[in-house]
Amino acid sequence: MVMFHTDPELVCQHFLSVGDVQCLTAEREFERDQNISLRRHHQRGQEQRNDDQLFAAKNHKGGISKKLGLKYMSSAKCGIHGLFTYVKSHSNNLHGRRGNLKRCQIASIYICSSSLFQNSVRFLARSEYHRQQKEQCIPIPTSRFNVGLFKGTAQVPFQSPKQELLRHQLTSSVNSQRSASLLYEIYNYGRNWIVVKLNSAPKLHDWKVKHVQKQVQAWRASGMTVPMCTARPGWQTMSLSKPKYKKKLFNVDINLIDILEIDAEKQTVRVEPLVTMGQLTATLDPLGWTLPIVPELDDLTVGGLVMGTGVESTSHKYGLFQHICVSYELVLADGSLVTCSKESDPDLFYAVPWSYGTLGFLTAAVIRIIPAQKYVKLHYHPVHSLDDVVKVFKQESLKKHENHFVEGLMFDVDRAVIMTGSLSSTCEPGKLNAIGKWYKPWFFTHVKKFLEEGPGYEYIPLREYYHRHTRPLFWEVENIIPFGNNVAFRYLLGWMMPPKVSLLKITETKAITNLYENNHIIQDLLVPVKSLKESILKFHDAVQVYPVWLCPFNLPNDPGMVHPVGEEEELYVDVGVYGVPKVPQGKQYNAVRVTRDIEDFVAKVNGFQMLYADSYRTMEEFRQMFDHMLYDKMRDQLDCKKAFPDVYDKVNKRARSH
Ligand SMILES: NC(=O)C1=CN([C@@H]2O[C@H](COP(=O)(O)OP(=O)(O)OC[C@H]3O[C@@H](n4cnc5c(N)ncnc54)[C@H](OP(=O)(O)O)[C@@H]3O)[C@@H](O)[C@H]2O)C=CC1
Ligand SMILES: CC(C)=CCC[C@@H](C)[C@H]1CC[C@@]2(C)C3=C(CC[C@]12C)[C@@]1(C)CC[C@H](O)C(C)(C)[C@@H]1CC3
């Protein structure tokens, strides 16, 4: 039977479901009208042909072409990085972590557009389902590719699937996404600089807030038929999934992107919710100030960190992001504008964090600032047994005064580097390491070296330390551009990194999102430090993903969704698991089963799951993990039931993506 799939998603889903994937056999001509032609590369016997499931997908404007008897149509837009990652992770699952890629090859990938915010990746695909799994795949001898920046068509001899994959990965790094990211960054920093210089933001703030209030009034006037959410598109957010619920809800546009005021006397900064961490450190650091906690990815927003949560290597001292916030300004369900703080309205103040925008719209936040220093003196302590990892990590995390920063990276179940740091205004000669420079190795690979070299220390410029995980997105960029840490690449093209998450997301299709969701784990599990050893062993058994991020944080017993079980504050640790799970040969990773198992474990040890990650909990299970007492009270009191969805309805798996 020959099947023609016109939906690219099905093409990719098929990749997942089949046992073997044979090379896409295609040659294409990219003509001006962007028709794509497809022809079969090698002939096979009639019997085998009958078994074929033939997929051809054509990107661009829904055109239909018929050529060589094959019918194919419409849109195969697919973030190229996603495709690579997919291929990589898929082959890992099929053949073990370092599995051979022979049976999973993509032969033709086309990037035909280089417009600023768009990359169109076209691929023609043909896959073969061998009913009898034993049957061998036949390698394809040549393939062709055409990438926007490389004009013309290059014919490259097919050497090995791995090289084939690498070649495609190279094309991804030179696609226009990188330059678009850079232009976008330059625009943002320029705009921010002008706004700060002109001091125009505070004057405009009231006017912009009124605009939010007017939209809430308009929602009320419209009969309040569906609840509200912000209009921020899903591709702009720092999560793997895209919120599906936004399509059904009343979207309120919140265009609040500026730093409003720095008060040196009170040691606070007042910011609008879409201010990012990168924007804040760029503004505050030159003035000699910094936030006590700077969540490490440049594009995280204050709104997202207040409504979700934020954690970083100073959290053992300062707690979570909400614990450095002094007050919130919110537009409520009735359209009124309120400001709440511990003193003025403690119930609302404590209920807001983790509420994910379901109590009101945040229009400004006042956050504490502390004096900054020029450098971080960072010590690296390699440890070589799990017991020592736990011991050293706990010991260092409890030294709140000596250690301004504490963080651990586990490279295996019994090997880790624990880092401790302090702020410093001076630097010893020969000890400076400007890790943020474009040609420097990715931070986690630099850290790993200390396992062999033994303990050491160095000085890192403060802002470069804060954003140390931005360039490799922890280690996630390794899956997207595996050669990104290669020394030649770094010197030549490293300045184009990191890829902008929003641009990666906007160029990604549902299909690739699905592939990520099914072959990847991204979870931050917040567990009491007393359960750290048990947790590491549990995650090791479940997924064996390394490196693992260990970040200690102090959890005070404040009211609200997240607090320790006992009366006292407690030391917790964020165990960050990001990567492709290791699956025994021949087995398929089951994201739902594994994630649910991990979630059950976390709940059992009185831990929490960060809300940006996929949650497979039922509503009852979710309500058991998070204390809803104050939240429910505030939802009733502020008449939120019709105005905003319940937090569970925003964070559960069904509400996201697809
Ligand atoms: N180191 C760290 O701590 C890291 C944290 N994260 C997580 O990433 C998320 C932040 O990502 P980011 O892209 O900045 O935020 P998002 O846009 O993803 O926002 C997260 C939630 O906050 C709500 N929200 C955001 N702004 C407002 C507002 N002004 N008023 C009301 N609700 C609002 C959103 O509501 P709506 O759905 O209506 O848009 C959404 O539900 C957080 O959840 C954080 O925990 C991720 C990486 C690192
Ligand atoms: C609490 C802490 C420190 C969390 C760190 C979380 C990061 C590792 C996450 C946040 C956003 C994130 C989910 C993301 C991705 C990887 C992991 C990230 C960076 C990527 C880049 C993976 C590739 C995907 O195709 C896509 C581009 C959609 C996402 C975007 C968000």
PDB file of C-alpha atoms in Angstrom, residues 292-415:
ATOM      1  CA  PRO A 292      19.844  39.383  44.845  1.00  0.00           C
ATOM      2  CA  ILE A 293      18.611  36.543  42.604  1.00  0.00           C
ATOM      3  CA  VAL A 294      19.211  36.648  38.860  1.00  0.00           C
ATOM      4  CA  PRO A 295      17.593  33.668  37.114  1.00  0.00           C
ATOM      5  CA  GLU A 296      20.215  32.846  34.551  1.00  0.00           C
ATOM      6  CA  LEU A 297      18.538  32.931  31.153  1.00  0.00           C
ATOM      7  CA  ASP A 298      18.527  36.401  29.584  1.00  0.00           C
ATOM      8  CA  ASP A 299      14.947  36.233  28.321  1.00  0.00           C
ATOM      9  CA  LEU A 300      13.146  35.251  31.506  1.00  0.00           C
ATOM     10  CA  THR A 301      10.645  37.972  32.388  1.00  0.00           C
ATOM     11  CA  VAL A 302       9.785  39.460  35.756  1.00  0.00           C
ATOM     12  CA  GLY A 303       6.089  38.656  35.168  1.00  0.00           C
ATOM     13  CA  GLY A 304       6.838  34.991  34.450  1.00  0.00           C
ATOM     14  CA  LEU A 305       9.183  34.718  37.427  1.00  0.00           C
ATOM     15  CA  VAL A 306       6.712  36.319  39.831  1.00  0.00           C
ATOM     16  CA  MET A 307       3.715  34.336  38.559  1.00  0.00           C
ATOM     17  CA  GLY A 308       5.748  31.136  38.253  1.00  0.00           C
ATOM     18  CA  THR A 309       8.961  31.099  40.195  1.00  0.00           C
ATOM     19  CA  GLY A 310      12.651  31.857  39.876  1.00  0.00           C
ATOM     20  CA  VAL A 311      15.645  30.142  41.394  1.00  0.00           C
ATOM     21  CA  GLU A 312      19.386  30.671  41.052  1.00  0.00           C
ATOM     22  CA  SER A 313      22.679  30.066  42.767  1.00  0.00           C
ATOM     23  CA  THR A 314      22.030  32.754  45.409  1.00  0.00           C
ATOM     24  CA  SER A 315      18.718  31.181  46.392  1.00  0.00           C
ATOM     25  CA  HIS A 316      20.196  29.316  49.379  1.00  0.00           C
ATOM     26  CA  LYS A 317      20.542  32.797  50.831  1.00  0.00           C
ATOM     27  CA  TYR A 318      17.638  34.764  49.396  1.00  0.00           C
ATOM     28  CA  GLY A 319      15.002  32.121  48.613  1.00  0.00           C
ATOM     29  CA  LEU A 320      12.920  32.068  45.451  1.00  0.00           C
ATOM     30  CA  PHE A 321      12.276  35.043  43.171  1.00  0.00           C
ATOM     31  CA  GLN A 322       9.070  35.914  45.070  1.00  0.00           C
ATOM     32  CA  HIS A 323      11.101  36.296  48.263  1.00  0.00           C
ATOM     33  CA  ILE A 324      13.022  39.284  46.882  1.00  0.00           C
ATOM     34  CA  CYS A 325       9.840  41.032  45.752  1.00  0.00           C
ATOM     35  CA  VAL A 326       8.568  43.902  47.883  1.00  0.00           C
ATOM     36  CA  SER A 327       5.230  44.642  46.236  1.00  0.00           C
ATOM     37  CA  TYR A 328       3.087  43.886  43.214  1.00  0.00           C
ATOM     38  CA  GLU A 329       0.834  46.183  41.224  1.00  0.00           C
ATOM     39  CA  LEU A 330      -2.091  44.262  39.729  1.00  0.00           C
ATOM     40  CA  VAL A 331      -5.185  44.821  37.627  1.00  0.00           C
ATOM     41  CA  LEU A 332      -7.886  42.618  39.154  1.00  0.00           C
ATOM     42  CA  ALA A 333     -10.901  40.878  37.648  1.00  0.00           C
ATOM     43  CA  ASP A 334     -13.118  43.912  38.266  1.00  0.00           C
ATOM     44  CA  GLY A 335     -10.697  46.188  36.414  1.00  0.00           C
ATOM     45  CA  SER A 336      -9.422  47.898  39.564  1.00  0.00           C
ATOM     46  CA  LEU A 337      -5.729  48.623  40.117  1.00  0.00           C
ATOM     47  CA  VAL A 338      -4.236  47.515  43.452  1.00  0.00           C
ATOM     48  CA  THR A 339      -0.820  47.382  45.026  1.00  0.00           C
ATOM     49  CA  CYS A 340      -0.100  44.657  47.551  1.00  0.00           C
ATOM     50  CA  SER A 341       2.824  44.045  49.869  1.00  0.00           C
ATOM     51  CA  LYS A 342       3.487  41.997  53.011  1.00  0.00           C
ATOM     52  CA  GLU A 343       2.278  44.939  55.051  1.00  0.00           C
ATOM     53  CA  SER A 344      -0.608  46.345  53.004  1.00  0.00           C
ATOM     54  CA  ASP A 345      -2.347  43.195  51.731  1.00  0.00           C
ATOM     55  CA  PRO A 346      -0.490  40.067  52.842  1.00  0.00           C
ATOM     56  CA  ASP A 347      -3.112  37.611  51.576  1.00  0.00           C
ATOM     57  CA  LEU A 348      -2.914  38.810  47.994  1.00  0.00           C
ATOM     58  CA  PHE A 349       0.852  39.307  48.225  1.00  0.00           C
ATOM     59  CA  TYR A 350       1.472  35.707  49.285  1.00  0.00           C
ATOM     60  CA  ALA A 351      -1.133  34.264  46.937  1.00  0.00           C
ATOM     61  CA  VAL A 352       0.314  35.763  43.733  1.00  0.00           C
ATOM     62  CA  PRO A 353       3.511  33.655  43.330  1.00  0.00           C
ATOM     63  CA  TRP A 354       2.853  30.350  41.539  1.00  0.00           C
ATOM     64  CA  SER A 355      -0.664  31.533  40.605  1.00  0.00           C
ATOM     65  CA  TYR A 356       0.371  31.773  36.939  1.00  0.00           C
ATOM     66  CA  GLY A 357      -1.678  34.900  36.231  1.00  0.00           C
ATOM     67  CA  THR A 358      -4.918  33.509  37.616  1.00  0.00           C
ATOM     68  CA  LEU A 359      -5.549  36.141  40.291  1.00  0.00           C
ATOM     69  CA  GLY A 360      -4.950  39.277  38.264  1.00  0.00           C
ATOM     70  CA  PHE A 361      -2.683  40.917  35.707  1.00  0.00           C
ATOM     71  CA  LEU A 362       0.673  42.035  37.011  1.00  0.00           C
ATOM     72  CA  THR A 363       1.480  45.549  35.804  1.00  0.00           C
ATOM     73  CA  ALA A 364       4.553  46.303  37.941  1.00  0.00           C
ATOM     74  CA  ALA A 365       6.700  44.814  40.677  1.00  0.00           C
ATOM     75  CA  VAL A 366       9.059  46.384  43.178  1.00  0.00           C
ATOM     76  CA  ILE A 367      12.086  44.173  43.727  1.00  0.00           C
ATOM     77  CA  ARG A 368      14.988  44.433  46.153  1.00  0.00           C
ATOM     78  CA  ILE A 369      18.429  45.290  44.835  1.00  0.00           C
ATOM     79  CA  ILE A 370      21.835  44.851  46.466  1.00  0.00           C
ATOM     80  CA  PRO A 371      25.225  46.428  45.725  1.00  0.00           C
ATOM     81  CA  ALA A 372      27.058  44.659  42.942  1.00  0.00           C
ATOM     82  CA  GLN A 373      30.777  43.948  42.688  1.00  0.00           C
ATOM     83  CA  LYS A 374      32.844  43.592  39.581  1.00  0.00           C
ATOM     84  CA  TYR A 375      33.708  39.922  39.882  1.00  0.00           C
ATOM     85  CA  VAL A 376      32.642  36.596  41.262  1.00  0.00           C
ATOM     86  CA  LYS A 377      35.434  34.577  42.830  1.00  0.00           C
ATOM     87  CA  LEU A 378      34.332  31.091  41.964  1.00  0.00           C
ATOM     88  CA  HIS A 379      35.693  27.921  43.563  1.00  0.00           C
ATOM     89  CA  TYR A 380      35.290  24.568  41.873  1.00  0.00           C
ATOM     90  CA  HIS A 381      35.138  21.511  44.139  1.00  0.00           C
ATOM     91  CA  PRO A 382      35.164  18.222  42.214  1.00  0.00           C
ATOM     92  CA  VAL A 383      33.626  15.290  44.091  1.00  0.00           C
ATOM     93  CA  HIS A 384      33.791  11.630  43.208  1.00  0.00           C
ATOM     94  CA  SER A 385      31.123   9.777  45.167  1.00  0.00           C
ATOM     95  CA  LEU A 386      27.414  10.332  45.599  1.00  0.00           C
ATOM     96  CA  ASP A 387      27.717  10.557  49.376  1.00  0.00           C
ATOM     97  CA  ASP A 388      30.337  13.280  49.029  1.00  0.00           C
ATOM     98  CA  VAL A 389      28.247  15.148  46.468  1.00  0.00           C
ATOM     99  CA  VAL A 390      25.372  15.305  48.908  1.00  0.00           C
ATOM    100  CA  LYS A 391      27.601  16.097  51.885  1.00  0.00           C
ATOM    101  CA  VAL A 392      29.626  18.872  50.235  1.00  0.00           C
ATOM    102  CA  PHE A 393      26.579  20.369  48.544  1.00  0.00           C
ATOM    103  CA  LYS A 394      24.596  20.536  51.777  1.00  0.00           C
ATOM    104  CA  GLN A 395      27.538  21.806  53.797  1.00  0.00           C
ATOM    105  CA  GLU A 396      28.290  24.632  51.358  1.00  0.00           C
ATOM    106  CA  SER A 397      24.617  25.569  50.943  1.00  0.00           C
ATOM    107  CA  LEU A 398      24.284  26.099  54.673  1.00  0.00           C
ATOM    108  CA  LYS A 399      27.196  28.577  54.731  1.00  0.00           C
ATOM    109  CA  LYS A 400      24.968  31.499  53.843  1.00  0.00           C
ATOM    110  CA  HIS A 401      27.479  34.139  54.834  1.00  0.00           C
ATOM    111  CA  GLU A 402      30.644  32.704  53.318  1.00  0.00           C
ATOM    112  CA  ASN A 403      29.067  31.614  50.064  1.00  0.00           C
ATOM    113  CA  HIS A 404      27.127  34.140  48.043  1.00  0.00           C
ATOM    114  CA  PHE A 405      26.701  31.569  45.252  1.00  0.00           C
ATOM    115  CA  VAL A 406      26.300  27.779  45.443  1.00  0.00           C
ATOM    116  CA  GLU A 407      25.588  25.493  42.542  1.00  0.00           C
ATOM    117  CA  GLY A 408      26.386  21.926  41.509  1.00  0.00           C
ATOM    118  CA  LEU A 409      26.683  20.156  38.182  1.00  0.00           C
ATOM    119  CA  MET A 410      26.496  16.379  38.247  1.00  0.00           C
ATOM    120  CA  PHE A 411      28.201  14.667  35.341  1.00  0.00           C
ATOM    121  CA  ASP A 412      27.263  11.182  36.454  1.00  0.00           C
ATOM    122  CA  VAL A 413      25.545   9.604  39.412  1.00  0.00           C
ATOM    123  CA  ASP A 414      28.751   9.758  41.467  1.00  0.00           C
ATOM    124  CA  ARG A 415      30.703  12.648  39.895  1.00  0.00           C
TER     125      ARG A 415
END
